[in-house]
Amino acid sequence: MKKHAISISFVIIFIALIAVLFYNQSQIRQVPSVYTFDIETEDFYIKDIEFVVMPHSLYVTKQYLEVIGEDKIFDGISYGLSIGENRIVSLSQADDPFHLPDTANSKIYFNTNNLFKNMQVSKSDTIKVEIHYKVNGESKDIVGEIKLSDVVKPFTLTGDKTPIRLS
């Protein structure tokens, strides 16, 4: 009886180890999802917003602002992107970001490389966008949502992506 119980225990442990091995291999082989999009307001673009989702983590890359039109004077720009309760991008620039010393050709680059661990993201989630700025003395507040399923980057990207218009 004792030998029989020990044999059953070894079989159960062996099956559990095989199950753990297969689970770990399936996690390693999961392909990351890449999401990329641009946001357009009346006055500027937020371009090349991109993030990579792996199981249990999310990595946000850099993006840049580009002014639309001429003769615009900004007095601060701030924007944030959230997925669920998690803020993945939060930027604020006082004064006119398009007239700073590190601005080139009416574009300013922001290095927002951030890694968020223990974060679950699926293609059915949405990104909440909040943009606040002042241009030519007028304050503007923009809030919108973007479906992740609409901005999944394909393995081959042909042509230009169309900016998502928020107003």
Coordinates of C-alpha atoms in Angstrom, one line a residue:
M1 CA 0.0 0.0 0.0
K2 CA 2.8 2.4 0.9
K3 CA 4.7 1.7 -2.4
H4 CA 1.4 2.2 -4.3
A5 CA 0.9 5.7 -2.6
I6 CA 4.5 6.7 -3.4
S7 CA 4.1 5.6 -7.0
I8 CA 0.9 7.7 -7.4
S9 CA 2.7 10.7 -5.8
F10 CA 5.6 10.4 -8.3
V11 CA 3.1 10.2 -11.2
I12 CA 1.2 13.3 -9.9
I13 CA 4.4 15.3 -9.5
F14 CA 5.6 14.2 -12.9
I15 CA 2.3 15.3 -14.6
A16 CA 2.4 18.6 -12.7
L17 CA 6.0 19.3 -13.8
I18 CA 5.1 18.6 -17.5
A19 CA 2.1 20.9 -17.2
V20 CA 4.3 23.7 -15.8
L21 CA 6.8 23.1 -18.6
F22 CA 4.2 23.4 -21.3
Y23 CA 2.7 26.5 -19.7
N24 CA 6.1 28.2 -19.5
Q25 CA 6.8 27.3 -23.1
S26 CA 3.5 28.7 -24.2
Q27 CA 4.2 32.0 -22.4
I28 CA 7.7 32.3 -24.0
R29 CA 6.3 31.7 -27.5
Q30 CA 3.6 34.4 -27.3
V31 CA 4.2 37.0 -29.9
P32 CA 4.1 40.6 -28.6
S33 CA 1.3 42.9 -29.9
V34 CA 2.4 46.3 -31.1
Y35 CA 0.0 49.2 -31.1
T36 CA 0.8 52.4 -33.0
F37 CA -1.3 55.5 -33.9
D38 CA -1.2 59.2 -34.3
I39 CA -3.7 61.7 -32.7
E40 CA -4.8 64.8 -34.5
T41 CA -6.3 67.9 -32.8
E42 CA -7.3 71.2 -34.5
D43 CA -3.9 72.6 -33.6
F44 CA -1.3 69.8 -33.4
Y45 CA -0.5 66.1 -33.9
I46 CA 0.8 63.7 -31.4
K47 CA 2.7 61.3 -33.7
D48 CA 4.2 57.9 -33.5
I49 CA 2.5 56.8 -30.3
E50 CA 3.6 53.2 -29.9
F51 CA 3.5 50.6 -27.3
V52 CA 4.3 46.9 -27.1
V53 CA 2.2 44.4 -25.0
M54 CA 3.7 41.2 -23.8
P55 CA 2.1 38.8 -21.3
H56 CA 2.0 40.7 -18.0
S57 CA 3.8 43.8 -19.2
L58 CA 3.5 46.9 -21.4
Y59 CA 6.4 49.0 -22.9
V60 CA 5.7 52.6 -24.1
T61 CA 8.1 54.2 -26.6
K62 CA 8.7 57.8 -27.5
Q63 CA 6.4 60.1 -29.5
Y64 CA 6.5 63.7 -30.8
L65 CA 4.3 66.7 -31.2
E66 CA 3.9 68.5 -34.5
V67 CA 2.1 71.8 -35.0
I68 CA -0.6 72.1 -37.6
G69 CA -0.7 75.4 -39.4
E70 CA 1.2 78.6 -38.6
D71 CA 0.8 81.7 -36.4
K72 CA -0.1 79.7 -33.3
I73 CA 1.1 80.5 -29.9
F74 CA 0.7 77.9 -27.3
D75 CA 0.8 78.4 -23.5
G76 CA 1.3 74.8 -22.4
I77 CA 0.3 71.4 -23.5
S78 CA -0.5 68.3 -21.4
Y79 CA -1.8 65.0 -22.4
G80 CA -2.3 61.6 -20.9
L81 CA -3.1 58.1 -22.1
S82 CA -4.7 55.5 -19.9
I83 CA -5.7 51.8 -20.2
G84 CA -8.2 51.0 -17.5
E85 CA -6.9 52.5 -14.3
N86 CA -3.3 52.6 -15.5
R87 CA -1.9 55.8 -16.8
I88 CA 0.7 54.8 -19.5
V89 CA 1.7 58.3 -20.7
S90 CA 1.5 61.5 -18.9
L91 CA 3.3 64.6 -20.4
S92 CA 3.1 68.2 -19.6
Q93 CA 5.0 71.0 -21.3
A94 CA 4.8 74.6 -20.0
D95 CA 5.1 77.6 -22.4
D96 CA 5.1 77.0 -26.1
P97 CA 6.7 73.6 -26.8
F98 CA 7.0 74.4 -30.5
H99 CA 9.4 77.4 -29.8
L100 CA 11.8 75.7 -27.4
P101 CA 15.5 75.3 -28.2
D102 CA 15.2 71.5 -28.8
T103 CA 12.3 71.9 -31.2
A104 CA 13.2 71.2 -34.9
N105 CA 10.9 72.0 -37.8
S106 CA 7.9 72.7 -35.5
K107 CA 8.3 69.2 -33.9
I108 CA 9.3 68.3 -30.3
Y109 CA 10.2 64.8 -29.3
F110 CA 9.4 63.3 -26.0
N111 CA 11.2 60.2 -24.7
T112 CA 8.6 58.4 -22.7
N113 CA 10.2 55.0 -22.6
N114 CA 8.4 53.3 -19.7
L115 CA 8.0 49.6 -18.8
F116 CA 4.9 48.6 -16.8
K117 CA 5.1 45.2 -15.2
N118 CA 2.2 43.1 -14.0
M119 CA -0.2 44.8 -16.4
Q120 CA -2.8 42.8 -18.5
V121 CA -3.8 44.3 -21.8
S122 CA -6.1 42.8 -24.4
K123 CA -7.1 43.9 -27.9
S124 CA -10.6 44.5 -26.6
D125 CA -9.4 47.3 -24.2
T126 CA -9.7 51.0 -25.0
I127 CA -7.2 53.8 -24.5
K128 CA -8.6 56.9 -22.8
V129 CA -7.0 60.1 -24.1
E130 CA -7.0 63.4 -22.3
I131 CA -5.5 66.5 -23.9
H132 CA -5.4 70.0 -22.3
Y133 CA -3.8 73.0 -23.9
K134 CA -4.0 76.7 -24.5
V135 CA -3.5 78.2 -28.0
N136 CA -3.8 81.8 -29.0
G137 CA -5.3 82.6 -25.6
E138 CA -8.1 79.9 -25.9
S139 CA -8.1 76.9 -23.5
K140 CA -9.0 73.6 -25.1
D141 CA -9.9 70.3 -23.4
I142 CA -10.2 67.1 -25.4
V143 CA -11.3 63.7 -24.1
G144 CA -11.7 60.6 -26.2
E145 CA -11.3 56.9 -26.5
I146 CA -9.5 54.7 -29.0
K147 CA -10.2 51.0 -29.4
L148 CA -7.0 49.0 -29.3
S149 CA -8.3 46.6 -31.9
D150 CA -8.3 49.6 -34.3
V151 CA -4.6 50.4 -33.8
V152 CA -2.9 47.0 -33.8
K153 CA 0.2 47.3 -36.0
P154 CA 0.3 44.6 -38.7
F155 CA 3.6 42.9 -39.4
T156 CA 3.9 44.9 -42.7
L157 CA 2.6 48.4 -42.7
T158 CA 1.8 49.7 -46.2
G159 CA 1.1 53.3 -46.7
D160 CA 0.7 56.0 -44.0
K161 CA -1.5 55.5 -41.0
T162 CA -4.4 57.9 -40.7
P163 CA -4.3 60.0 -37.6
I164 CA -7.2 59.6 -35.1
R165 CA -9.1 62.9 -35.0
L166 CA -10.1 64.0 -31.6
S167 CA -12.1 67.2 -31.1

